[in-house]
Every structure is written in C-alpha cells, then in structure tokens.
CSV table of N, CA and C and ligand atoms in Angstrom, one decimal:
chain,number,residue,atom,x,y,z
Y,1,UNK,N,150.3,185.0,-21.9
Y,1,UNK,CA,150.7,186.2,-22.6
Y,1,UNK,C,150.7,185.9,-24.1
Y,2,UNK,N,150.2,186.9,-24.9
Y,2,UNK,CA,150.0,186.7,-26.3
Y,2,UNK,C,151.0,187.4,-27.2
Y,3,UNK,N,152.3,187.1,-26.9
Y,3,UNK,CA,153.3,187.9,-27.7
Y,3,UNK,C,153.7,187.1,-28.9
Y,4,UNK,N,153.9,187.9,-30.0
Y,4,UNK,CA,154.4,187.3,-31.3
Y,4,UNK,C,155.9,187.4,-31.4
Y,5,UNK,N,156.5,188.4,-30.7
Y,5,UNK,CA,157.9,188.5,-30.7
Y,5,UNK,C,158.5,188.6,-29.3
Y,6,UNK,N,159.4,187.7,-29.0
Y,6,UNK,CA,160.0,187.7,-27.6
Y,6,UNK,C,161.5,187.6,-27.8
Y,7,UNK,N,162.3,188.7,-27.4
Y,7,UNK,CA,163.7,188.6,-27.4
Y,7,UNK,C,164.2,188.5,-26.0
Y,8,UNK,N,165.1,187.7,-25.7
Y,8,UNK,CA,165.7,187.5,-24.4
Y,8,UNK,C,167.2,187.6,-24.4
Y,9,UNK,N,167.7,188.6,-23.8
Y,9,UNK,CA,169.1,188.8,-23.5
Y,9,UNK,C,169.9,188.7,-24.8
Y,10,UNK,N,169.5,189.4,-25.9
Y,10,UNK,CA,170.1,189.2,-27.2
Y,10,UNK,C,171.4,190.1,-27.3
Y,11,UNK,N,172.4,189.6,-27.9
Y,11,UNK,CA,173.7,190.4,-28.1
Y,11,UNK,C,174.1,190.2,-29.6
Y,12,UNK,N,174.5,191.3,-30.1
Y,12,UNK,CA,175.0,191.3,-31.5
Y,12,UNK,C,176.2,192.3,-31.6
Y,13,UNK,N,177.3,191.8,-32.0
Y,13,UNK,CA,178.5,192.7,-32.2
Y,13,UNK,C,178.9,192.6,-33.7
Y,14,UNK,N,179.2,193.7,-34.3
Y,14,UNK,CA,179.7,193.7,-35.6
Y,14,UNK,C,181.3,193.8,-35.5
Y,15,UNK,N,182.0,193.0,-36.2
Y,15,UNK,CA,183.4,193.0,-36.2
Y,15,UNK,C,183.9,193.8,-37.5
Y,16,UNK,N,183.9,195.1,-37.4
Y,16,UNK,CA,184.2,195.9,-38.6
Y,16,UNK,C,185.7,195.9,-38.9
Y,17,UNK,N,186.1,196.6,-39.9
Y,17,UNK,CA,187.6,196.7,-40.2
Y,17,UNK,C,188.4,197.5,-39.2
Y,18,UNK,N,187.7,198.5,-38.6
Y,18,UNK,CA,188.5,199.4,-37.7
Y,18,UNK,C,188.2,199.1,-36.3
Y,19,UNK,N,186.9,198.8,-35.9
Y,19,UNK,CA,186.6,198.5,-34.5
Y,19,UNK,C,185.4,197.7,-34.4
Y,20,UNK,N,185.2,197.2,-33.2
Y,20,UNK,CA,184.0,196.4,-32.9
Y,20,UNK,C,182.8,197.3,-32.5
Y,21,UNK,N,181.6,197.0,-33.0
Y,21,UNK,CA,180.5,197.8,-32.6
Y,21,UNK,C,179.5,196.8,-31.9
Y,22,UNK,N,179.2,197.1,-30.7
Y,22,UNK,CA,178.2,196.3,-30.0
Y,22,UNK,C,176.8,196.9,-30.2
Y,23,UNK,N,176.2,196.4,-31.2
Y,23,UNK,CA,174.9,197.0,-31.7
Y,23,UNK,C,173.7,196.6,-30.8
Y,24,UNK,N,173.7,195.4,-30.3
Y,24,UNK,CA,172.6,195.0,-29.3
Y,24,UNK,C,173.3,194.4,-28.1
Y,25,UNK,N,173.0,194.9,-26.9
Y,25,UNK,CA,173.6,194.5,-25.7
Y,25,UNK,C,172.5,194.1,-24.7
Y,26,UNK,N,172.4,192.9,-24.3
Y,26,UNK,CA,171.4,192.4,-23.4
Y,26,UNK,C,170.0,192.9,-23.7
Y,27,UNK,N,169.6,192.8,-25.0
Y,27,UNK,CA,168.4,193.3,-25.4
Y,27,UNK,C,167.2,192.3,-25.2
Y,28,UNK,N,166.3,192.7,-24.4
Y,28,UNK,CA,165.1,191.9,-24.2
Y,28,UNK,C,163.8,192.7,-24.5
Y,29,UNK,N,162.9,192.0,-25.1
Y,29,UNK,CA,161.7,192.8,-25.6
Y,29,UNK,C,160.6,191.8,-25.9
Y,30,UNK,N,159.4,192.3,-25.7
Y,30,UNK,CA,158.2,191.4,-26.0
Y,30,UNK,C,157.2,192.3,-26.7
Y,31,UNK,N,156.7,191.8,-27.8
Y,31,UNK,CA,155.7,192.5,-28.6
Y,31,UNK,C,154.4,191.7,-28.7
Y,32,UNK,N,153.3,192.3,-28.4
Y,32,UNK,CA,152.0,191.6,-28.4
Y,32,UNK,C,151.5,191.4,-29.8
Y,33,UNK,N,150.7,190.3,-30.0
Y,33,UNK,CA,150.0,190.1,-31.3
Y,33,UNK,C,149.1,191.3,-31.6
Y,34,UNK,N,149.1,191.7,-32.9
Y,34,UNK,CA,148.2,192.8,-33.4
Y,34,UNK,C,148.5,194.1,-32.8
Y,35,UNK,N,149.7,194.3,-32.2
Y,35,UNK,CA,150.2,195.6,-31.8
Y,35,UNK,C,150.9,196.3,-32.9
Y,36,UNK,N,150.8,197.6,-32.8
Y,36,UNK,CA,151.6,198.5,-33.7
Y,36,UNK,C,152.6,199.1,-32.8
Y,37,UNK,N,153.9,198.7,-33.0
Y,37,UNK,CA,154.9,199.1,-32.0
Y,37,UNK,C,156.0,199.9,-32.7
Y,38,UNK,N,156.4,201.0,-32.1
Y,38,UNK,CA,157.5,201.8,-32.6
Y,38,UNK,C,158.7,201.6,-31.8
Y,39,UNK,N,159.9,201.5,-32.5
Y,39,UNK,CA,161.2,201.5,-31.8
Y,39,UNK,C,161.8,202.8,-32.1
Y,40,UNK,N,162.1,203.6,-31.1
Y,40,UNK,CA,162.7,204.9,-31.3
Y,40,UNK,C,164.1,204.9,-30.7
Y,41,UNK,N,165.0,205.5,-31.4
Y,41,UNK,CA,166.4,205.7,-30.8
Y,41,UNK,C,167.2,206.5,-31.8
Y,42,UNK,N,168.3,207.0,-31.3
Y,42,UNK,CA,169.1,207.9,-32.2
Y,42,UNK,C,169.8,207.0,-33.3
Y,43,UNK,N,170.3,207.7,-34.3
Y,43,UNK,CA,170.9,207.1,-35.5
Y,43,UNK,C,172.1,206.3,-35.0
Y,44,UNK,N,172.2,205.0,-35.5
Y,44,UNK,CA,173.3,204.2,-35.1
Y,44,UNK,C,173.1,203.4,-33.8
Y,45,UNK,N,171.9,203.6,-33.2
Y,45,UNK,CA,171.7,202.9,-31.9
Y,45,UNK,C,171.3,201.5,-31.9
Y,46,UNK,N,171.0,201.0,-33.2
Y,46,UNK,CA,170.7,199.5,-33.3
Y,46,UNK,C,169.3,199.1,-33.7
Y,47,UNK,N,168.5,200.1,-34.2
Y,47,UNK,CA,167.2,199.8,-34.6
Y,47,UNK,C,167.1,198.8,-35.7
Y,48,UNK,N,167.9,199.1,-36.8
Y,48,UNK,CA,167.8,198.2,-38.0
Y,48,UNK,C,168.4,196.8,-37.6
Y,49,UNK,N,169.4,196.8,-36.8
Y,49,UNK,CA,169.9,195.5,-36.3
Y,49,UNK,C,168.9,194.7,-35.6
Y,50,UNK,N,168.1,195.4,-34.8
Y,50,UNK,CA,167.0,194.7,-34.0
Y,50,UNK,C,166.0,194.2,-35.0
Y,51,UNK,N,165.6,195.0,-36.0
Y,51,UNK,CA,164.6,194.6,-36.9
Y,51,UNK,C,165.1,193.4,-37.8
Y,52,UNK,N,166.4,193.5,-38.2
Y,52,UNK,CA,167.0,192.4,-38.9
Y,52,UNK,C,167.0,191.1,-38.2
Y,53,UNK,N,167.2,191.2,-36.9
Y,53,UNK,CA,167.2,190.0,-36.0
Y,53,UNK,C,165.8,189.4,-35.9
Y,54,UNK,N,164.8,190.3,-35.7
Y,54,UNK,CA,163.4,189.8,-35.6
Y,54,UNK,C,163.0,189.2,-37.0
Y,55,UNK,N,163.4,189.8,-38.1
Y,55,UNK,CA,163.0,189.3,-39.4
Y,55,UNK,C,163.9,188.1,-39.9
Y,56,UNK,N,164.8,187.7,-39.1
Y,56,UNK,CA,165.6,186.5,-39.5
Y,56,UNK,C,166.6,186.9,-40.7
Y,57,UNK,N,167.0,188.1,-40.8
Y,57,UNK,CA,167.9,188.5,-41.8
Y,57,UNK,C,169.4,188.4,-41.3
Y,58,UNK,N,169.5,188.5,-40.0
Y,58,UNK,CA,170.9,188.3,-39.4
Y,58,UNK,C,170.7,187.3,-38.3
Y,59,UNK,N,171.8,186.6,-38.0
Y,59,UNK,CA,171.9,185.8,-36.8
Y,59,UNK,C,172.5,186.6,-35.6
Y,60,UNK,N,172.0,186.5,-34.4
Y,60,UNK,CA,172.6,187.2,-33.3
Y,60,UNK,C,173.7,186.3,-32.7
Y,61,UNK,N,174.5,186.9,-31.8
Y,61,UNK,CA,175.6,186.1,-31.2
Y,61,UNK,C,175.2,185.3,-30.1
Y,62,UNK,N,174.2,185.8,-29.3
Y,62,UNK,CA,173.7,185.0,-28.1
Y,62,UNK,C,172.3,185.5,-27.8
Y,63,UNK,N,171.6,184.7,-26.9
Y,63,UNK,CA,170.3,185.1,-26.5
Y,63,UNK,C,169.2,184.3,-27.3
Y,64,UNK,N,168.0,184.6,-27.1
Y,64,UNK,CA,166.9,183.9,-27.7
Y,64,UNK,C,166.0,184.9,-28.6
Y,65,UNK,N,165.7,184.5,-29.8
Y,65,UNK,CA,164.9,185.3,-30.7
Y,65,UNK,C,163.7,184.4,-31.1
Y,66,UNK,N,162.6,184.6,-30.4
Y,66,UNK,CA,161.4,183.8,-30.6
Y,66,UNK,C,160.4,184.6,-31.3
Y,67,UNK,N,160.0,184.2,-32.6
Y,67,UNK,CA,159.1,184.9,-33.4
Y,67,UNK,C,158.0,184.0,-33.9
Y,68,UNK,N,156.8,184.3,-33.6
Y,68,UNK,CA,155.7,183.4,-34.0
Y,68,UNK,C,155.9,182.0,-33.5
Y,69,UNK,N,156.4,181.9,-32.3
Y,69,UNK,CA,156.7,180.6,-31.6
Y,69,UNK,C,157.8,179.8,-32.3
Y,70,UNK,N,158.6,180.5,-33.1
Y,70,UNK,CA,159.8,179.8,-33.7
Y,70,UNK,C,161.1,180.4,-33.2
Y,71,UNK,N,162.0,179.6,-32.8
Y,71,UNK,CA,163.3,180.0,-32.2
Y,71,UNK,C,164.3,180.2,-33.4
Y,72,UNK,N,164.5,181.5,-33.8
Y,72,UNK,CA,165.3,181.8,-34.9
Y,72,UNK,C,166.8,181.4,-34.8
Y,73,UNK,N,167.3,181.5,-33.5
Y,73,UNK,CA,168.7,181.2,-33.3
Y,73,UNK,C,169.1,179.7,-33.5
Y,74,UNK,N,168.0,178.9,-33.6
Y,74,UNK,CA,168.3,177.5,-33.9
Y,74,UNK,C,168.2,177.1,-35.3
Y,75,UNK,N,167.9,178.1,-36.2
Y,75,UNK,CA,167.6,177.8,-37.6
Y,75,UNK,C,168.9,178.0,-38.4
Y,76,UNK,N,169.0,177.2,-39.5
Y,76,UNK,CA,170.1,177.4,-40.5
Y,76,UNK,C,169.6,178.3,-41.5
Y,77,UNK,N,170.4,178.7,-42.5
Y,77,UNK,CA,170.1,179.7,-43.5
Y,77,UNK,C,168.8,179.3,-44.3
Y,78,UNK,N,168.7,178.1,-44.6
Y,78,UNK,CA,167.5,177.6,-45.4
Y,78,UNK,C,166.2,177.7,-44.6
Y,79,UNK,N,166.3,177.4,-43.4
Y,79,UNK,CA,165.1,177.5,-42.5
Y,79,UNK,C,164.8,178.9,-42.3
Y,80,UNK,N,165.8,179.8,-42.1
Y,80,UNK,CA,165.5,181.2,-42.0
Y,80,UNK,C,164.8,181.8,-43.2
Y,81,UNK,N,165.3,181.4,-44.4
Y,81,UNK,CA,164.7,181.9,-45.6
Y,81,UNK,C,163.2,181.5,-45.7
Y,82,UNK,N,163.0,180.3,-45.3
Y,82,UNK,CA,161.6,179.8,-45.3
Y,82,UNK,C,160.7,180.5,-44.3
Y,83,UNK,N,161.3,180.7,-43.1
Y,83,UNK,CA,160.6,181.5,-42.0
Y,83,UNK,C,160.2,182.9,-42.5
Y,84,UNK,N,161.2,183.5,-43.2
Y,84,UNK,CA,160.9,184.9,-43.7
Y,84,UNK,C,159.8,184.9,-44.7
Y,85,UNK,N,159.9,183.9,-45.6
Y,85,UNK,CA,158.8,183.9,-46.7
Y,85,UNK,C,157.5,183.7,-46.1
Y,86,UNK,N,157.4,182.9,-45.0
Y,86,UNK,CA,156.1,182.5,-44.5
Y,86,UNK,C,155.5,183.5,-43.4
Y,87,UNK,N,156.4,184.3,-42.9
Y,87,UNK,CA,156.0,185.2,-41.8
Y,87,UNK,C,156.2,186.7,-41.9
Y,88,UNK,N,157.2,187.1,-42.7
Y,88,UNK,CA,157.7,188.5,-42.6
Y,88,UNK,C,157.4,189.3,-43.8
Y,89,UNK,N,156.9,190.5,-43.6
Y,89,UNK,CA,156.9,191.5,-44.7
Y,89,UNK,C,157.9,192.6,-44.2
Y,90,UNK,N,158.9,192.9,-45.1
Y,90,UNK,CA,160.0,193.8,-44.6
Y,90,UNK,C,160.0,195.0,-45.5
Y,91,UNK,N,159.9,196.2,-44.8
Y,91,UNK,CA,160.1,197.5,-45.6
Y,91,UNK,C,161.5,197.9,-45.2
Y,92,UNK,N,162.4,197.8,-46.2
Y,92,UNK,CA,163.8,198.1,-45.9
Y,92,UNK,C,164.1,199.6,-45.9
Y,93,UNK,N,165.1,199.9,-45.1
Y,93,UNK,CA,165.4,201.3,-44.9
Y,93,UNK,C,165.8,202.0,-46.3
Y,94,UNK,N,166.4,201.2,-47.1
Y,94,UNK,CA,166.8,201.7,-48.5
Y,94,UNK,C,166.0,201.0,-49.6
Y,95,UNK,N,164.8,200.5,-49.2
Y,95,UNK,CA,163.7,200.0,-50.0
Y,95,UNK,C,164.1,198.7,-50.7
Y,96,UNK,N,165.3,198.5,-51.2
Y,96,UNK,CA,165.7,197.2,-51.8
Y,96,UNK,C,164.8,196.8,-53.0
Y,97,UNK,N,164.4,197.7,-53.8
Y,97,UNK,CA,163.6,197.3,-55.0
Y,97,UNK,C,164.5,196.7,-56.0
Y,98,UNK,N,164.0,195.7,-56.8
Y,98,UNK,CA,164.7,195.1,-57.9
Y,98,UNK,C,164.7,196.1,-59.0
Y,99,UNK,N,165.8,196.5,-59.5
Y,99,UNK,CA,165.9,197.6,-60.5
Y,99,UNK,C,165.5,197.1,-61.9
Y,100,UNK,N,165.6,195.9,-62.1
Y,100,UNK,CA,165.3,195.3,-63.5
Y,100,UNK,C,163.8,195.0,-63.6
Y,101,UNK,N,163.1,195.2,-62.5
Y,101,UNK,CA,161.7,194.8,-62.5
Y,101,UNK,C,160.8,196.0,-62.3
Y,102,UNK,N,159.6,195.9,-62.9
Y,102,UNK,CA,158.6,197.0,-62.8
Y,102,UNK,C,158.1,197.1,-61.4
Y,103,UNK,N,157.4,198.2,-61.2
Y,103,UNK,CA,156.7,198.3,-59.9
Y,103,UNK,C,155.8,197.1,-59.6
Y,104,UNK,N,155.0,196.8,-60.5
Y,104,UNK,CA,154.1,195.6,-60.3
Y,104,UNK,C,154.8,194.3,-60.1
Y,105,UNK,N,155.9,194.1,-60.9
Y,105,UNK,CA,156.7,192.9,-60.7
Y,105,UNK,C,157.3,192.9,-59.3
Y,106,UNK,N,157.8,194.0,-58.8
Y,106,UNK,CA,158.4,194.1,-57.5
Y,106,UNK,C,157.4,193.7,-56.4
Y,107,UNK,N,156.1,194.2,-56.6
Y,107,UNK,CA,155.1,194.0,-55.6
Y,107,UNK,C,154.6,192.6,-55.6
Y,108,UNK,N,154.7,191.9,-56.8
Y,108,UNK,CA,154.2,190.5,-56.9
Y,108,UNK,C,155.3,189.5,-56.4
Y,109,UNK,N,156.5,190.0,-56.2
Y,109,UNK,CA,157.7,189.2,-55.8
Y,109,UNK,C,157.4,188.2,-54.7
Y,110,UNK,N,156.7,188.6,-53.6
Y,110,UNK,CA,156.5,187.6,-52.5
Y,110,UNK,C,155.7,186.4,-53.0
Y,111,UNK,N,154.8,186.6,-53.9
Y,111,UNK,CA,154.0,185.5,-54.4
Y,111,UNK,C,154.9,184.6,-55.3
Y,112,UNK,N,155.7,185.2,-56.1
Y,112,UNK,CA,156.6,184.4,-57.0
Y,112,UNK,C,157.5,183.5,-56.1
Y,113,UNK,N,158.1,184.1,-55.0
Y,113,UNK,CA,159.0,183.4,-54.2
Y,113,UNK,C,158.3,182.3,-53.4
Y,114,UNK,N,157.0,182.5,-53.1
Y,114,UNK,CA,156.3,181.5,-52.4
Y,114,UNK,C,155.6,180.5,-53.3
Y,115,UNK,N,155.7,180.7,-54.6
Y,115,UNK,CA,155.0,179.9,-55.6
Y,115,UNK,C,153.5,179.9,-55.3
Y,116,UNK,N,153.0,181.1,-55.0
Y,116,UNK,CA,151.6,181.3,-54.7
Y,116,UNK,C,150.9,182.1,-55.7
Y,117,UNK,N,149.6,181.9,-55.9
Y,117,UNK,CA,148.8,182.8,-56.7
Y,117,UNK,C,148.6,184.1,-56.0
Y,118,UNK,N,148.8,185.2,-56.7
Y,118,UNK,CA,148.6,186.5,-56.1
Y,118,UNK,C,147.1,186.8,-55.9
Y,119,UNK,N,146.7,187.4,-54.8
Y,119,UNK,CA,145.4,187.9,-54.6
Y,119,UNK,C,145.3,189.3,-55.3
Y,120,UNK,N,144.9,189.2,-56.6
Y,120,UNK,CA,145.1,190.5,-57.4
Y,120,UNK,C,144.1,191.6,-57.0
Y,121,UNK,N,142.9,191.2,-56.4
Y,121,UNK,CA,142.0,192.2,-55.9
Y,121,UNK,C,142.7,193.0,-54.8
Y,122,UNK,N,143.3,192.2,-53.9
Y,122,UNK,CA,144.0,192.8,-52.7
Y,122,UNK,C,145.2,193.7,-53.2
Y,123,UNK,N,145.9,193.1,-54.2
Y,123,UNK,CA,147.1,193.9,-54.7
Y,123,UNK,C,146.6,195.2,-55.3
Y,124,UNK,N,145.6,195.2,-56.0
Y,124,UNK,CA,145.0,196.4,-56.6
Y,124,UNK,C,144.5,197.4,-55.6
Y,125,UNK,N,143.9,196.8,-54.6
Y,125,UNK,CA,143.4,197.7,-53.5
Y,125,UNK,C,144.6,198.4,-52.8
Y,126,UNK,N,145.6,197.6,-52.5
Y,126,UNK,CA,146.8,198.2,-51.8
Y,126,UNK,C,147.4,199.3,-52.6
Y,127,UNK,N,147.6,199.0,-54.0
Y,127,UNK,CA,148.2,199.9,-54.8
Y,127,UNK,C,147.4,201.2,-55.0
Y,128,UNK,N,146.1,201.1,-55.0
Y,128,UNK,CA,145.3,202.3,-55.1
Y,128,UNK,C,145.4,203.1,-53.8
Y,129,UNK,N,145.3,202.4,-52.7
Y,129,UNK,CA,145.4,203.0,-51.4
Y,129,UNK,C,146.7,203.8,-51.2
Y,130,UNK,N,147.8,203.2,-51.7
Y,130,UNK,CA,149.1,203.9,-51.6
Y,130,UNK,C,149.4,204.8,-52.8
Y,131,UNK,N,148.4,204.9,-53.6
Y,131,UNK,CA,148.5,205.8,-54.8
Y,131,UNK,C,149.7,205.5,-55.7
Y,132,UNK,N,149.9,204.2,-56.0
Y,132,UNK,CA,150.9,203.8,-56.9
Y,132,UNK,C,150.4,203.0,-58.0
Y,133,UNK,N,149.0,203.0,-58.2
Y,133,UNK,CA,148.4,202.2,-59.2
Y,133,UNK,C,148.7,202.7,-60.6
Y,134,UNK,N,148.9,204.0,-60.7
Y,134,UNK,CA,149.2,204.7,-62.0
Y,134,UNK,C,150.7,204.6,-62.4
Y,135,UNK,N,151.5,204.0,-61.6
Y,135,UNK,CA,152.9,203.9,-62.0
Y,135,UNK,C,153.4,202.4,-62.0
Y,136,UNK,N,152.4,201.5,-62.1
Y,136,UNK,CA,152.8,200.1,-61.9
Y,136,UNK,C,153.7,199.5,-63.0
Y,137,UNK,N,153.7,200.2,-64.2
Y,137,UNK,CA,154.6,199.7,-65.2
Y,137,UNK,C,156.0,200.4,-65.3
Y,138,UNK,N,156.2,201.3,-64.4
Y,138,UNK,CA,157.5,202.0,-64.4
Y,138,UNK,C,158.5,201.2,-63.7
Y,139,UNK,N,159.8,201.6,-63.9
Y,139,UNK,CA,160.9,200.9,-63.2
Y,139,UNK,C,161.3,201.8,-62.0
Y,140,UNK,N,161.9,201.2,-60.9
Y,140,UNK,CA,162.3,201.9,-59.7
Y,140,UNK,C,163.1,203.2,-60.0
Y,141,UNK,N,164.0,203.2,-61.0
Y,141,UNK,CA,164.8,204.4,-61.2
Y,141,UNK,C,164.0,205.5,-61.8
Y,142,UNK,N,162.8,205.3,-62.2
Y,142,UNK,CA,161.9,206.3,-62.7
Y,142,UNK,C,161.0,206.9,-61.6
Y,143,UNK,N,161.2,206.5,-60.4
Y,143,UNK,CA,160.2,206.9,-59.3
Y,143,UNK,C,160.9,207.9,-58.4
Y,144,UNK,N,160.0,208.7,-57.7
Y,144,UNK,CA,160.5,209.6,-56.7
Y,144,UNK,C,160.8,208.8,-55.4
Y,145,UNK,N,161.5,209.4,-54.5
Y,145,UNK,CA,161.8,208.7,-53.2
Y,145,UNK,C,160.6,208.1,-52.5
Y,146,UNK,N,159.5,209.0,-52.4
Y,146,UNK,CA,158.3,208.6,-51.7
Y,146,UNK,C,157.6,207.5,-52.5
Y,147,UNK,N,157.6,207.6,-53.8
Y,147,UNK,CA,157.0,206.5,-54.6
Y,147,UNK,C,157.7,205.1,-54.3
Y,148,UNK,N,159.0,205.2,-54.3
Y,148,UNK,CA,159.8,204.0,-54.1
Y,148,UNK,C,159.5,203.4,-52.7
Y,149,UNK,N,159.4,204.3,-51.7
Y,149,UNK,CA,159.0,203.9,-50.4
Y,149,UNK,C,157.7,203.2,-50.3
Y,150,UNK,N,156.7,203.7,-51.1
Y,150,UNK,CA,155.4,203.2,-51.0
Y,150,UNK,C,155.3,201.8,-51.8
Y,151,UNK,N,156.1,201.7,-52.8
Y,151,UNK,CA,156.2,200.4,-53.5
Y,151,UNK,C,156.8,199.3,-52.6
Y,152,UNK,N,157.8,199.7,-51.8
Y,152,UNK,CA,158.4,198.8,-50.8
Y,152,UNK,C,157.4,198.5,-49.7
Y,153,UNK,N,156.5,199.4,-49.3
Y,153,UNK,CA,155.5,199.1,-48.3
Y,153,UNK,C,154.5,198.2,-48.9
Y,154,UNK,N,154.1,198.4,-50.2
Y,154,UNK,CA,153.1,197.6,-50.8
Y,154,UNK,C,153.6,196.1,-50.9
Y,155,UNK,N,154.9,196.0,-51.3
Y,155,UNK,CA,155.5,194.6,-51.4
Y,155,UNK,C,155.4,193.9,-50.1
Y,156,UNK,N,155.6,194.7,-49.0
Y,156,UNK,CA,155.6,194.1,-47.6
Y,156,UNK,C,154.2,193.7,-47.2
Y,157,UNK,N,153.2,194.3,-47.7
Y,157,UNK,CA,151.8,194.1,-47.3
Y,157,UNK,C,151.1,193.0,-48.1
Y,158,UNK,N,151.3,193.0,-49.4
Y,158,UNK,CA,150.4,192.2,-50.2
Y,158,UNK,C,150.3,190.7,-49.9
Y,159,UNK,N,151.4,190.1,-49.3
Y,159,UNK,CA,151.4,188.7,-49.0
Y,159,UNK,C,150.7,188.4,-47.6
Y,160,UNK,N,150.1,189.5,-47.1
Y,160,UNK,CA,149.4,189.4,-45.7
Y,160,UNK,C,150.3,188.6,-44.7
Y,161,UNK,N,151.5,189.1,-44.5
Y,161,UNK,CA,152.4,188.4,-43.6
Y,161,UNK,C,151.9,188.5,-42.1
Y,162,UNK,N,152.4,187.6,-41.3
Y,162,UNK,CA,152.1,187.7,-39.8
Y,162,UNK,C,152.6,188.9,-39.2
Y,163,UNK,N,153.8,189.4,-39.7
Y,163,UNK,CA,154.5,190.5,-39.1
Y,163,UNK,C,155.0,191.4,-40.2
Y,164,UNK,N,154.8,192.7,-40.1
Y,164,UNK,CA,155.4,193.7,-41.0
Y,164,UNK,C,156.5,194.5,-40.2
Y,165,UNK,N,157.7,194.4,-40.7
Y,165,UNK,CA,158.8,195.2,-40.0
Y,165,UNK,C,159.2,196.4,-40.9
Q,1,ATP,N1,177.5,195.5,-41.2
Q,1,ATP,C1,178.0,196.3,-40.2
Q,1,ATP,N2,179.3,196.2,-39.9
Q,1,ATP,C2,179.8,197.0,-38.9
Q,1,ATP,N3,179.1,197.8,-38.2
Q,1,ATP,C3,177.8,197.9,-38.4
Q,1,ATP,C4,177.2,197.2,-39.5
Q,1,ATP,N4,175.9,197.5,-39.5
Q,1,ATP,C5,175.7,198.4,-38.5
Q,1,ATP,N5,176.8,198.6,-37.9
Q,1,ATP,C6,177.0,199.5,-36.7
Q,1,ATP,O1,176.1,199.1,-35.7
Q,1,ATP,C7,175.4,200.2,-35.1
Q,1,ATP,C8,173.9,200.0,-35.2
Q,1,ATP,O2,173.5,200.1,-36.6
Q,1,ATP,P1,172.0,200.1,-37.0
Q,1,ATP,O3,172.0,200.1,-38.5
Q,1,ATP,O4,171.3,199.0,-36.3
Q,1,ATP,O5,171.5,201.5,-36.5
Q,1,ATP,P2,170.1,202.3,-36.6
Q,1,ATP,O6,169.6,202.5,-35.3
Q,1,ATP,O7,169.2,201.5,-37.6
Q,1,ATP,O8,170.5,203.7,-37.3
Q,1,ATP,P3,169.7,204.6,-38.3
Q,1,ATP,O9,168.7,205.4,-37.5
Q,1,ATP,O10,170.8,205.6,-38.8
Q,1,ATP,O11,169.2,203.8,-39.4
Q,1,ATP,C9,175.9,201.4,-35.7
Q,1,ATP,O12,176.9,202.0,-34.8
Q,1,ATP,C10,176.6,201.0,-37.0
Q,1,ATP,O13,177.7,201.8,-37.3
Q,2,MG,MG1,168.4,201.9,-39.5
C-alpha cells in the first residue's frame, strides 16, 4: 500500500476549563500518496484537530500517527518542528498571516525558516495563478478575506511540500 498518512486508533481529549471534549475517538484513517482527500463533518466534530495531528501541530493522547513514514507520536517538539518544515504546507482556518510582514514576505516565510533559496519563478507563477501578484507589497490588514485566504494558500504551496493540509 502506498499511503502517505496512516492514523491508527488515535485519541485526543481537550481538558478545557468547563468540561472535557473528546475531539478524536478511535480515529483510524489512511490516505494514499498523490490523493486529494476531503474530510467532511459538522462544525466542532474534530476536523481541525485531525489536521493538526497529521501536521504535527498537536500531540495526540494515544494511537499512532504515521506521516511520510515518520511516527509523529515518538517525536519531541524540536523533531516535530523539523518534520513540519520538511513535509507540511498548512493552510490555517484563520490564515495565521504575520501582520508585520508584507504579502510577499509571508509567502517567502517557508524558505526563510528552512534557510533555503526561494524558487522565485515558481513563487511568481503561484502568485499570478492565485491573482495576488498585484498585492504583494500590501500588509495582511489591507486585504480582503479571500485575498488573505489565497496568500495563506500560496504560502503553503511555494515550498513544494510533500503534504498540503
Ligand atoms: N484548545 C481547545 N480546548 C478545548 N476544546 C477544544 C480546543 N480546540 C477544540 N476544542 C473542541 O474540540 C472539538 C473539535 O474541535 P475542532 O476545532 O477540531 O472542530 P472542527 O471540526 O474543525 O470545527 P469547525 O468546522 O467549526 O472548524 C470541538 O468540540 C471544540 O470545541
Ligand atoms: Mg476547523
């Protein structure tokens, strides 16, 4: 089997101030390489939690999270940060753009973090395709919601990650 993501019996409970929320219960899932996969469920059902677990942004309580042949549950914070840099492009639900940085600087962030030279031809191609090439010197607070969303998508794509979440 050629799966890039395999979750086995994953559990994640949030210990909030008022009550516990079991966001993932016995969650098992396998995603093939090169697949475009949608996770559908009602609000609050655990989709973001699942994506955060696959992207190494949160640790789960139990089970196995195997992504690109790496077991995330065995990693410490530093190893997870490195895993994210090397494998994951993340489009956050609330975009998470850096407010002090321009559109272009936000998009080039993955290269800065990886100490890599940007593939500027590809960056320009992505920005044109997403129709944000004309706003590259603006700051996030000067953008519409859709523009912010597309900047976030561009940032997730330009590093050519193995997985886009
Ligand atoms: N940090 C947290 N602390 C406590 N509870 C949380 C936390 N994050 C999420 N939850 C709870 O866990 C459940 C799953 O949340 P999650 O964000 O994964 O849902 P979702 O499917 O992405 O929802 P939406 O479609 O609204 O984005 C929800 O009931 C939510 O209230
Ligand atoms: Mg969500």
